[in-house]
CSV table of C-alpha atoms in Angstrom, one decimal:
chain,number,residue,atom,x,y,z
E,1,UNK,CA,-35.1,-17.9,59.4
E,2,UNK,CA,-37.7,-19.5,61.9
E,3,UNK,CA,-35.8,-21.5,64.2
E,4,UNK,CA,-37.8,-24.9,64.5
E,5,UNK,CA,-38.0,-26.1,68.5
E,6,UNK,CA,-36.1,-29.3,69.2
E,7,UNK,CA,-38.3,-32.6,69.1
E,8,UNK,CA,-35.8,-35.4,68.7
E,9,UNK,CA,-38.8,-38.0,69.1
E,10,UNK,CA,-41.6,-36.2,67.3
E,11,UNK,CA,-43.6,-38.9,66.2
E,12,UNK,CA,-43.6,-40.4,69.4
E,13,UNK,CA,-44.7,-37.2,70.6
E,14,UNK,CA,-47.8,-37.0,68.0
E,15,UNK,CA,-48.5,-40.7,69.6
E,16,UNK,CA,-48.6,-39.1,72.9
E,17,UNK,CA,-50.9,-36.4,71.8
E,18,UNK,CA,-53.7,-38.9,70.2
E,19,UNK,CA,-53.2,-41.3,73.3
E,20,UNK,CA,-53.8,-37.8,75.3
E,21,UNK,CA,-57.2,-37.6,73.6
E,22,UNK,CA,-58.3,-40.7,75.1
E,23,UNK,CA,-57.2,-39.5,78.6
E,24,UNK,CA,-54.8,-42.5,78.4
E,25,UNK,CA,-51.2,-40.2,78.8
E,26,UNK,CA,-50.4,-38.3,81.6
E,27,UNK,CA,-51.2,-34.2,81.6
E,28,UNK,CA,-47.9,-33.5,81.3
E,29,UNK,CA,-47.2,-35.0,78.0
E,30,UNK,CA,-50.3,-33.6,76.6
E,31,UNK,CA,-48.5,-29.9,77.3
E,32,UNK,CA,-46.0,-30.7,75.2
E,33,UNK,CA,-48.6,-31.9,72.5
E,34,UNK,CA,-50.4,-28.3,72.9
E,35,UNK,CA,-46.8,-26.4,73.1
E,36,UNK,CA,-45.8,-28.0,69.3
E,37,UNK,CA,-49.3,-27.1,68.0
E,38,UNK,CA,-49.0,-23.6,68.8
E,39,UNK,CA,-45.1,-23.4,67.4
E,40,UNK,CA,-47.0,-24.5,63.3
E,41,UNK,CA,-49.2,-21.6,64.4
E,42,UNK,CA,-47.0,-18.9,64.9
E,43,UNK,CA,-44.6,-20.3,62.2
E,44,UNK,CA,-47.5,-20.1,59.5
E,45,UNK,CA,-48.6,-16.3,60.6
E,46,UNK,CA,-45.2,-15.2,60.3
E,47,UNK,CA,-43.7,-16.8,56.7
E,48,UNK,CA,-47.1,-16.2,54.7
E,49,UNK,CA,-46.8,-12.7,54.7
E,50,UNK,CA,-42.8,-12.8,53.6
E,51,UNK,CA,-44.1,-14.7,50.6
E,52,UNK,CA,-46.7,-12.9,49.6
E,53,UNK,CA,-43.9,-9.6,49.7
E,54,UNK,CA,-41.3,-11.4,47.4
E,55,UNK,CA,-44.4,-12.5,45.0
E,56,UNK,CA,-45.4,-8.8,44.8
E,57,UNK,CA,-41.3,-8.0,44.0
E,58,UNK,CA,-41.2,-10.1,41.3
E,59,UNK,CA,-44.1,-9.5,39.8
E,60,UNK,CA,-43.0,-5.7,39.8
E,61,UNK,CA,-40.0,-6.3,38.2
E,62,UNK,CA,-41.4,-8.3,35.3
E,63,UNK,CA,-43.3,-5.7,34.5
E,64,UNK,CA,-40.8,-2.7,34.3
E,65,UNK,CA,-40.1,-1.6,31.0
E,66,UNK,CA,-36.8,-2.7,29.4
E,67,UNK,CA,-34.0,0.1,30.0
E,68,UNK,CA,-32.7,1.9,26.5
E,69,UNK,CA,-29.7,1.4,25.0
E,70,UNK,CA,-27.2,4.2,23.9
E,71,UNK,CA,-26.1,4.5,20.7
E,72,UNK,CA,-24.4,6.9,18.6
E,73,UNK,CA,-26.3,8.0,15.4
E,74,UNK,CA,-26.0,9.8,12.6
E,75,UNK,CA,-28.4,12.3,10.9
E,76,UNK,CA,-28.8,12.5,7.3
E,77,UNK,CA,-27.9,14.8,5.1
E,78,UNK,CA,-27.0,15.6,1.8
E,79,UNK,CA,-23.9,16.9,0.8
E,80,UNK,CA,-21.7,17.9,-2.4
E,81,UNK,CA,-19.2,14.9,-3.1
E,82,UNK,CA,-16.6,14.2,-5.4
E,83,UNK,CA,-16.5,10.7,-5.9
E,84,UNK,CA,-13.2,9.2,-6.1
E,85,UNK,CA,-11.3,5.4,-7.2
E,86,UNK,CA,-8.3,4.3,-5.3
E,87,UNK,CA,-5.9,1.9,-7.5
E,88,UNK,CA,-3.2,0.4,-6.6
E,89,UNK,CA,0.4,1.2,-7.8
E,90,UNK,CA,4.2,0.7,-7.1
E,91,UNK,CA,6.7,3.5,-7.5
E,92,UNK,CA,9.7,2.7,-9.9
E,93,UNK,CA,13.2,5.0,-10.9
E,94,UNK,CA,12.2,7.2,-13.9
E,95,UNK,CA,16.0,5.6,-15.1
E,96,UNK,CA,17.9,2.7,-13.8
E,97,UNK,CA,21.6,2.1,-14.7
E,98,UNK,CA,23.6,-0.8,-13.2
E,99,UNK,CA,27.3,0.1,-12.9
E,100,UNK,CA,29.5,-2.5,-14.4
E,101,UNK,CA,33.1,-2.2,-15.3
E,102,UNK,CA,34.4,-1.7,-18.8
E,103,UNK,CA,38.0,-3.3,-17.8
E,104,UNK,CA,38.9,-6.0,-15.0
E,105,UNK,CA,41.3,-5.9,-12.4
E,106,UNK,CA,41.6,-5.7,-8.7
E,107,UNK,CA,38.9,-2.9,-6.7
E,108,UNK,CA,41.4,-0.2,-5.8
E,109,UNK,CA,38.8,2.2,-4.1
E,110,UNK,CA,35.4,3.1,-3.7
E,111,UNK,CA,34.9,6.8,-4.6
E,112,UNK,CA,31.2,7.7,-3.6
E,113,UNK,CA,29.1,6.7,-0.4
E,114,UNK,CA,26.2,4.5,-1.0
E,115,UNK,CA,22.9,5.9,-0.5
E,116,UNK,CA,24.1,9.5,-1.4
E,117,UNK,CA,22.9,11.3,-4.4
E,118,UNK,CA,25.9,11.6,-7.0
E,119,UNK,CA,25.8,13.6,-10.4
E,120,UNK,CA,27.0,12.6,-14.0
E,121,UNK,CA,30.5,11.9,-14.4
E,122,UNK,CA,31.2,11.6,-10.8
E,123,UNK,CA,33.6,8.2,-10.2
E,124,UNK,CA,32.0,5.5,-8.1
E,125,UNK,CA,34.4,3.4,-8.0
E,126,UNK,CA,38.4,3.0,-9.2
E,127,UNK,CA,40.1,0.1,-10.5
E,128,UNK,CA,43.9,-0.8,-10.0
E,129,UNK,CA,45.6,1.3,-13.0
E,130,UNK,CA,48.8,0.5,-13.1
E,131,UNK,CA,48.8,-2.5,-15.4
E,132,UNK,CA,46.8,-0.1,-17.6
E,133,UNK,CA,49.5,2.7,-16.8
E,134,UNK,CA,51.9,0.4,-18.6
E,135,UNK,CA,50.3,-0.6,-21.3
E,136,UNK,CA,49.8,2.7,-22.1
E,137,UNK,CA,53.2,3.5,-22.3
E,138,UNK,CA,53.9,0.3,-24.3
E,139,UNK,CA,51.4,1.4,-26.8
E,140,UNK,CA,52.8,5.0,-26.8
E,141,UNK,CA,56.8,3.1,-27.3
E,142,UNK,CA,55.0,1.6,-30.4
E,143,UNK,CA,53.8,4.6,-31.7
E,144,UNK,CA,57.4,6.0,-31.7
E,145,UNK,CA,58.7,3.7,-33.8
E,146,UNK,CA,56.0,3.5,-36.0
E,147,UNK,CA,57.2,7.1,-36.6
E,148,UNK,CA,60.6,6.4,-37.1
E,149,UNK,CA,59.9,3.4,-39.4
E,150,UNK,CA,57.5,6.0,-41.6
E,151,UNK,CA,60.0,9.0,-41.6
E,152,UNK,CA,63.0,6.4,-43.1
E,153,UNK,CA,60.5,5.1,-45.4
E,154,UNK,CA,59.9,9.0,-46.7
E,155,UNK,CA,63.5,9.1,-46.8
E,156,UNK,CA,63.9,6.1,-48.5
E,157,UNK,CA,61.2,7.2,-50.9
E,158,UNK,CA,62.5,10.5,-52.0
E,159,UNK,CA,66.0,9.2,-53.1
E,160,UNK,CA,64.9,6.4,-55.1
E,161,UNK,CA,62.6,8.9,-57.0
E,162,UNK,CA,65.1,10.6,-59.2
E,163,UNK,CA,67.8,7.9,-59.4
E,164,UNK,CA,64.9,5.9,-60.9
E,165,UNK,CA,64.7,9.0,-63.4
E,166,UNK,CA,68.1,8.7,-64.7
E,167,UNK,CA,67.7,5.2,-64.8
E,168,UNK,CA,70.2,4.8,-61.9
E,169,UNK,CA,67.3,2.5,-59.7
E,170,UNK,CA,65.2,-0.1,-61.1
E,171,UNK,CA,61.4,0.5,-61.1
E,172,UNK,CA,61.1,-2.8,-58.7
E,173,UNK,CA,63.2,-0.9,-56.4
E,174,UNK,CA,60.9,2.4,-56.5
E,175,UNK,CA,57.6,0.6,-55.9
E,176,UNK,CA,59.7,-1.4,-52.9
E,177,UNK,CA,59.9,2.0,-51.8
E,178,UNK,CA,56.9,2.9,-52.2
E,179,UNK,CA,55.4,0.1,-50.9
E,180,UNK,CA,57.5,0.1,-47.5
E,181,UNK,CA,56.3,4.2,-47.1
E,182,UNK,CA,52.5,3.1,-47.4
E,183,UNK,CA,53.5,0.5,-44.9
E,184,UNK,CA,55.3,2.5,-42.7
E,185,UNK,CA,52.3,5.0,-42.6
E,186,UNK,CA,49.6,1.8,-41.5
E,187,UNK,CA,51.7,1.3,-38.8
E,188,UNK,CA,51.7,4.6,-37.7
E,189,UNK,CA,47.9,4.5,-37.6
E,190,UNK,CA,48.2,1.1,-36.3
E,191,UNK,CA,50.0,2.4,-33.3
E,192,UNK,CA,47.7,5.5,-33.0
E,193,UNK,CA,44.8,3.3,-32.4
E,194,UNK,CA,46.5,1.2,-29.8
E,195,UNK,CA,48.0,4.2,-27.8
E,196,UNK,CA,44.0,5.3,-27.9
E,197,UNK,CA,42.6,1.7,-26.6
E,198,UNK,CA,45.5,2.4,-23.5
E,199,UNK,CA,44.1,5.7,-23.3
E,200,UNK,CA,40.9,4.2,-23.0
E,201,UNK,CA,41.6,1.4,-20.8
E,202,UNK,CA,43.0,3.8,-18.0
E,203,UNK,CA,40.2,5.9,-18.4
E,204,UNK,CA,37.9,3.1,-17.9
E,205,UNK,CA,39.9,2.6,-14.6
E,206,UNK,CA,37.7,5.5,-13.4
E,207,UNK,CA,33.9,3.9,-13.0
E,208,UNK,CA,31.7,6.6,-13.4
E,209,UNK,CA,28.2,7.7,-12.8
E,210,UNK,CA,26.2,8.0,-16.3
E,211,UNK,CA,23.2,10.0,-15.0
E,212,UNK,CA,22.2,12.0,-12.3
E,213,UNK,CA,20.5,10.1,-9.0
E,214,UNK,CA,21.5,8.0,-5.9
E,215,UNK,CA,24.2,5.5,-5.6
E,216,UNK,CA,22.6,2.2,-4.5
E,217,UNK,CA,24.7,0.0,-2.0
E,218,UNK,CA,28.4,-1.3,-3.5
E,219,UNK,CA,28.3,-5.1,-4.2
E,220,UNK,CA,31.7,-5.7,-4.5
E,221,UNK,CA,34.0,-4.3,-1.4
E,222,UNK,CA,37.8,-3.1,-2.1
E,223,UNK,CA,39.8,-5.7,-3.4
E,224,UNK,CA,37.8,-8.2,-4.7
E,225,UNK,CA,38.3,-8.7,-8.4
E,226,UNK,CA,36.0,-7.5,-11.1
E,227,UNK,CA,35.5,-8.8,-14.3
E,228,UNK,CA,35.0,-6.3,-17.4
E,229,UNK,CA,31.3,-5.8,-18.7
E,230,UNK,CA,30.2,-8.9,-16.2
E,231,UNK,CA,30.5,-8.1,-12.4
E,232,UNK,CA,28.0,-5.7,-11.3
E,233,UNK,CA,29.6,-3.2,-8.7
E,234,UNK,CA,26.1,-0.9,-8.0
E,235,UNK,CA,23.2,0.6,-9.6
E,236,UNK,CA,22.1,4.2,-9.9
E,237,UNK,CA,18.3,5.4,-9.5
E,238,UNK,CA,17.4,8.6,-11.1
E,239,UNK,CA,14.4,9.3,-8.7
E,240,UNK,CA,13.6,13.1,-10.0
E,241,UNK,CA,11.2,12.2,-11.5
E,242,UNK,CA,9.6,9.2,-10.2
E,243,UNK,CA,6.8,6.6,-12.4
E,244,UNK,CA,3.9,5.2,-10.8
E,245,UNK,CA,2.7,1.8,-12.5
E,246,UNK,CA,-0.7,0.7,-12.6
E,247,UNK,CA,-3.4,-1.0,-14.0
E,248,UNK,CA,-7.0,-0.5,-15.0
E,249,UNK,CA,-9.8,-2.8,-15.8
E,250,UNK,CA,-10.4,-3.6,-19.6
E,251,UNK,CA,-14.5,-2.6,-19.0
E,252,UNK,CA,-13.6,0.4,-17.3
E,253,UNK,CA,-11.4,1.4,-20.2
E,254,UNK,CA,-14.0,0.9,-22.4
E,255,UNK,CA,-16.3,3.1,-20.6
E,256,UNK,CA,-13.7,5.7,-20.4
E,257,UNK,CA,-12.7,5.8,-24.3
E,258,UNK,CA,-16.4,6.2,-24.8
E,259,UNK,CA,-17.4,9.2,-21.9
E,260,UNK,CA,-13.8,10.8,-23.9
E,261,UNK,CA,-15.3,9.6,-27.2
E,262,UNK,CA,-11.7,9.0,-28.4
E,263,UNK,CA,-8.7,6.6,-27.5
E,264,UNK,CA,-7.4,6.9,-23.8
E,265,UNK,CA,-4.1,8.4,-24.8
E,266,UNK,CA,-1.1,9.7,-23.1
E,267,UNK,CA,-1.0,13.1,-24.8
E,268,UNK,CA,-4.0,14.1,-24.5
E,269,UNK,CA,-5.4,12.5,-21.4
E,270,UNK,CA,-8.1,14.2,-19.2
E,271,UNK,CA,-6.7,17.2,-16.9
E,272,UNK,CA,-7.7,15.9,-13.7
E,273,UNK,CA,-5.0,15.3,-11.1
E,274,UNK,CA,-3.9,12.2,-9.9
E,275,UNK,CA,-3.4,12.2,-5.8
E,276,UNK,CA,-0.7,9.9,-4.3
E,277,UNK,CA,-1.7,8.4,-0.9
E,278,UNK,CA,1.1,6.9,0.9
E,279,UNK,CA,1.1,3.6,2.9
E,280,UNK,CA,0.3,5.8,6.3
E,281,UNK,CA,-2.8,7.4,4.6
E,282,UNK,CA,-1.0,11.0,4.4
E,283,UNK,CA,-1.3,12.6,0.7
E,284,UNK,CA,2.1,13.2,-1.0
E,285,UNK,CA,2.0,16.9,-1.7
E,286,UNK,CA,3.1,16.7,-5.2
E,287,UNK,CA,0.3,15.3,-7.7
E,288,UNK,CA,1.4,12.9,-11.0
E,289,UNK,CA,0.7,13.4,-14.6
E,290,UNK,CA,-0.1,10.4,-16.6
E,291,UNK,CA,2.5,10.0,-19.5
E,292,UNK,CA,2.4,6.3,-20.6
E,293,UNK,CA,-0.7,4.1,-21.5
E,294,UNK,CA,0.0,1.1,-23.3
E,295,UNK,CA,-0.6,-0.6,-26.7
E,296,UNK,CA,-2.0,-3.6,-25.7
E,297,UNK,CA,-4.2,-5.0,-22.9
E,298,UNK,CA,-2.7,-7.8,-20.8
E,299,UNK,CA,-4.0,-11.3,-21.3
E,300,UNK,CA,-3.6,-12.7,-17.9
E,301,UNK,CA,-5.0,-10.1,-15.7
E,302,UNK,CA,-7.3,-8.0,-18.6
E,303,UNK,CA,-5.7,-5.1,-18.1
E,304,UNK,CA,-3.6,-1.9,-19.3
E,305,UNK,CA,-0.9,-0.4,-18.1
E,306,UNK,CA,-0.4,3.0,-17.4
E,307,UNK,CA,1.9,5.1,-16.1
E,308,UNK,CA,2.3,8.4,-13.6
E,309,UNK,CA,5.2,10.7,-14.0
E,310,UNK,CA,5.9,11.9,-10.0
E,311,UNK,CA,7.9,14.8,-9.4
E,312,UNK,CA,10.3,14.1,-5.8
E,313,UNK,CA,12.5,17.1,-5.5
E,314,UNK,CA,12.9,16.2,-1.9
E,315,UNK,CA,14.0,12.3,-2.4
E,316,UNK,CA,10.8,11.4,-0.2
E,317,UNK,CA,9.8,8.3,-2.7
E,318,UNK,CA,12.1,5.4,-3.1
E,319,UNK,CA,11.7,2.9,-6.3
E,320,UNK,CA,9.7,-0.3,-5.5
E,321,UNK,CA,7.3,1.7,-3.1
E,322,UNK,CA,3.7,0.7,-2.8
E,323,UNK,CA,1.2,3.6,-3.2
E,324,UNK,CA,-2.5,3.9,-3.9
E,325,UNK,CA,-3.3,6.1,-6.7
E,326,UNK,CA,-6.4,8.3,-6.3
E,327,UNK,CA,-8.5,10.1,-9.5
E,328,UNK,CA,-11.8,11.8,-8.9
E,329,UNK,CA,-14.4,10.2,-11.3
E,330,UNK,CA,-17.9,12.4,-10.7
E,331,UNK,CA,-19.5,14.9,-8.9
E,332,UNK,CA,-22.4,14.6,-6.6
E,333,UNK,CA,-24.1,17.2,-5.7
E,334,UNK,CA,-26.0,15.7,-3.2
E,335,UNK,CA,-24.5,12.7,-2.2
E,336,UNK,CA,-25.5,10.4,1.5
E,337,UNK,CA,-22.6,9.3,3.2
E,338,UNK,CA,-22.2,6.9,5.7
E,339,UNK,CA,-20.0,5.4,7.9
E,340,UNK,CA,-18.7,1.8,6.8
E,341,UNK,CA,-19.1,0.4,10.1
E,342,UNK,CA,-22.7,1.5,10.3
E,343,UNK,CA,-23.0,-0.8,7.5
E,344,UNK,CA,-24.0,-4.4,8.0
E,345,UNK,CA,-24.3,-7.4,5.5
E,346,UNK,CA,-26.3,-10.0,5.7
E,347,UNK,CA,-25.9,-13.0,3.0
E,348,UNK,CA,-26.3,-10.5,-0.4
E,349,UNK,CA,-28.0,-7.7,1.0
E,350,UNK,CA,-26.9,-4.6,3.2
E,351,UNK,CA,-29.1,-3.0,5.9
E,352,UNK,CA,-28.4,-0.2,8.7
E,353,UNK,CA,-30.4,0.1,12.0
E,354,UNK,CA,-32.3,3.7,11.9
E,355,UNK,CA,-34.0,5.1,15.0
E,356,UNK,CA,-37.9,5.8,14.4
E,357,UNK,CA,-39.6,8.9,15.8
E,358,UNK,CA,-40.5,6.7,18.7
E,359,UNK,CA,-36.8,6.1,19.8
E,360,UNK,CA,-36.9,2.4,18.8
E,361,UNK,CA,-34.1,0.7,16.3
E,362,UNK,CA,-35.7,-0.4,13.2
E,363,UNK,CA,-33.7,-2.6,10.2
E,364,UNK,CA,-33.3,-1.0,7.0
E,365,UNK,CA,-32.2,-2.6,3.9
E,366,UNK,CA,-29.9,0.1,1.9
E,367,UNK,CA,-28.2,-0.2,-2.0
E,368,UNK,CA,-24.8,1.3,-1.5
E,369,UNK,CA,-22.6,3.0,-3.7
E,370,UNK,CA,-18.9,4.0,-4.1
E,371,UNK,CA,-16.3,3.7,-1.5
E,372,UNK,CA,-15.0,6.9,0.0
E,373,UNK,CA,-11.8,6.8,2.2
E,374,UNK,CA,-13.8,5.1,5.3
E,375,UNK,CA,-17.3,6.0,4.0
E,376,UNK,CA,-19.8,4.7,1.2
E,377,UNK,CA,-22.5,6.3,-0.8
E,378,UNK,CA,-25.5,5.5,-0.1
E,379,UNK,CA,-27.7,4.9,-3.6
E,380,UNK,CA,-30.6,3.6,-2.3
E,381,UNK,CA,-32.9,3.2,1.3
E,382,UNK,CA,-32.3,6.5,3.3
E,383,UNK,CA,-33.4,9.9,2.9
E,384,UNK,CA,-32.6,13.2,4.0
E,385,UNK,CA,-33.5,13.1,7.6
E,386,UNK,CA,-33.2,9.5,8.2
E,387,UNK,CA,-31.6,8.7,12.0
E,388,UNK,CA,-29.0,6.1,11.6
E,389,UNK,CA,-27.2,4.3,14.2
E,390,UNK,CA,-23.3,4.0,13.8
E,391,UNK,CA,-22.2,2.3,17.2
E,392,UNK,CA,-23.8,0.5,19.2
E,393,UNK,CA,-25.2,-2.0,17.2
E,394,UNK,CA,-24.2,-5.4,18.5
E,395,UNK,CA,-27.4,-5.3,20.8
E,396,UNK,CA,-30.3,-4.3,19.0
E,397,UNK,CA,-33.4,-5.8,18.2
E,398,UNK,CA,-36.1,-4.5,15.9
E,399,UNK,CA,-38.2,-2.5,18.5
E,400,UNK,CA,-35.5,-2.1,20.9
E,401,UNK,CA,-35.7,1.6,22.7
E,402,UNK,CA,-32.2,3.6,21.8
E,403,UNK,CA,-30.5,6.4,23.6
E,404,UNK,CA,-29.4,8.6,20.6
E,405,UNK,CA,-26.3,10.0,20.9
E,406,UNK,CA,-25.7,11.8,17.6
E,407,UNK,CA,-22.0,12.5,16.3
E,408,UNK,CA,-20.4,14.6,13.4
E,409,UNK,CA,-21.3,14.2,9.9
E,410,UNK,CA,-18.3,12.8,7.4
E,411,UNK,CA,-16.5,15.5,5.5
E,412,UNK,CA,-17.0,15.8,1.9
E,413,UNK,CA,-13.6,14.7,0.1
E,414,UNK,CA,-11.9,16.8,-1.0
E,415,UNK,CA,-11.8,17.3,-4.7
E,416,UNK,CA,-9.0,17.8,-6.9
E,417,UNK,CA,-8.7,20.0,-9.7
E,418,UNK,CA,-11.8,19.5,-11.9
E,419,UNK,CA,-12.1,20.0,-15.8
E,420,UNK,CA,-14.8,19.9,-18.5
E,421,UNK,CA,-13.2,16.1,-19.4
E,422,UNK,CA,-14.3,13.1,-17.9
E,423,UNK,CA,-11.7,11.1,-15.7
E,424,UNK,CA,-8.7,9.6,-17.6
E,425,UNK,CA,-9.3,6.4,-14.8
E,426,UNK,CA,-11.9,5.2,-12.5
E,427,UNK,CA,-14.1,2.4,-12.0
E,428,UNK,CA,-16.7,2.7,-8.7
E,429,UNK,CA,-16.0,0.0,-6.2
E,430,UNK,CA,-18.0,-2.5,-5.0
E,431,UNK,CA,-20.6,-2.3,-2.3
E,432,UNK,CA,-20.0,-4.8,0.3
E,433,UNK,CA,-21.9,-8.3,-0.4
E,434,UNK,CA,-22.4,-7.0,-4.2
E,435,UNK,CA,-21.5,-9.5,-7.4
């Protein structure tokens, strides 16, 4: 900065300088006149030439080209695919059993642990037997002297038979005997079938598993009181094989009936595999096998049920898991893939940013195809070749210069098990902005 001398009274100073012209000041103020005069030029020699230097800077930086932005791209190229449709399913017990008790009474103990596998026959659960204990024996009393009452009525019957002969017994008294020995012998069967409803009873003390699977947790604790063919103690999953549920679109099934050129039916379904992909993304090793499809189409949501069989030797799926069924559809032998993210939509189109052979980002308007795991298919607007960009995209303008940065291609899914058939399933899904 150029300090500025002290004048506290410059105008009266300038006055002094004109009155100096016309010889009416003294010399001495007219120094001062000539001192100030010679200050502006000095001042003026010294700040036109810092001027004119930041003029020349900023006109130099105007004119600097604009500095390229990094991006990472993608090159490309084609590559075999087999294209693939994700639907959405929920696991479910191949058998369900809920354990209710076929007699009442008090909860005397709880033979199995819940959440364990148990096996056919094996008792969950034991209810108070001794009132049944005694009833059995009550029924067994009766029984006895059912048997005493039929053998005197034999007895009874065998004497009256030949004194009726010689006419020493009435008839009425033979056919009283008679009548009491048929008698006798009902109540022997009578008391039969009680001693077996006893034997029953007790056994029924004894809740057991019907099937083979996993105990789910007890509802009712040790002594609480259970009601006979009402209170439900547990339920019992048979999860060896497992069922996945779900659905496909009634157009899609009428494409598929006519690629198969028959019925879409359960035994004899196409031979592709059907790929289970679990909530974390991880495949389950084990592929299903459809084995249900249904009779009718469902009029609220259009569509038919089918049904996976899922083999889980190793109890890793549990019934009412959420899973994501996946069937290949087609092959491609020379598919595009893309990255979703390099994707953009704008109102009802889709375009990507390329990079020209002059290293500028240009917009490209592209038709895409089917979803792949985090890709899509490109159908239409790139070529073999083509430069896109991935990342980097928040800053570009048509025209902009790019610093390429190219990453690796997408993998090629993986496809399962192919066959001359068509796909049992699949449908391709929907381009982002597409009706």
């Amino acid at each position: 900065m150029l300090e500025t001398p002290q004048y506290p009274n410059r105008p009266a100073m300038l006055r002094l300088e004109s009155q100096a012209s016309t010889g009416r000041v003294a010399p001495v103020q007219h120094h001062s006149a000539r001192r100030f005069a010679a200050w502006l030029r000095r001042s003026a020699r010294v700040a036109v030439p810092v001027l004119l230097a930041l003029a020349a800077a900023c006109g130099g930086k105007t004119n600097a080209p604009p500095k390229p932005q990094p991006v990472a791209t993608l090159t490309m190229r084609p590559q075999p695919t087999s294209l693939t449709q994700e639907y959405p399913a929920q696991l479910e017990a191949s058998n369900t059993v809920e354990i209710r008790p076929q007699v009442g009474g008090i909860l005397y103990r709880q033979g199995a642990i819940e959440g364990t596998p148990v096996k056919r026959g094996q008792t969950l659960f034991e209810i108070d037997p001794q009132p049944y204990i005694a009833a059995l024996a009550q029924a067994q009393a009766g029984l006895a002297q059912a048997h005493a009452a039929e053998a005197q009525a034999v007895r009874d019957l065998n004497r009256a038979r030949p004194l009726t002969a010689i006419d020493a017994l009435s008839e009425k008294e033979l056919d009283a005997a008679i009548a009491a020995n048929a008698s006798a012998q009902g109540q022997v069967k009578a008391a039969e079938a009680a001693v077996k409803t006893a034997e029953l009873n007790l056994g029924y003390t004894q809740v057991r598993s019907p099937i083979d699977g996993v105990m789910s947790r007890a509802l009712i604790r040790i002594g609480g009181v259970v009601t006979a063919y009402t209170t439900l103690l547990t339920t019992v999953y048979q999860t060896d094989p497992m069922y996945a549920n779900f659905s496909v679109g009634e157009q899609r099934l009428l494409q598929v009936q006519r690629e198969l050129g028959r019925p879409l039916d359960q035994h004899n379904p196409s031979q592709r595999e059907f790929r289970i992909l679990l909530a974390d993304g991880s495949t389950y090793e084990f592929p299903g096998k459809m084995n249900f499809v249904d009779a009718a189409v469902d009029l609220r949501t259009d569509t038919l049920a089918l049904r996976l069989t899922v083999p889980n030797p190793k109890q890793f799926l549990h019934a009412g898991q959420y899973v994501r069924v996946v069937v290949a559809t087609r092959e491609r032998p020379n598919a595009l893939l893309i990255p979703q993210r390099a994707v953009q939509l704008m109102q009802d189109k889709n375009y990507v940013w390329i990079v020209d052979a002059a290293g500028t980002a240009r917009q490209r308007d592209v038709k895409m195809g089917q979803q792949q795991g985090s890709d899509w298919v490109v159908e239409e607007g790139l070529a073999p070749g083509d430069v896109v960009v991935v990342d980097g995209t928040q800053k570009l303008k048509s025209g902009t210069p790019v610093l390429a940065q190219p990453i690796a291609a997408p993998a090629a899914p993986a496809a399962p098990a192919a066959a001359s058939a068509p796909a049992a399933i699949s449908a391709p899904a929907a381009a982002p902005g597409a009706s």
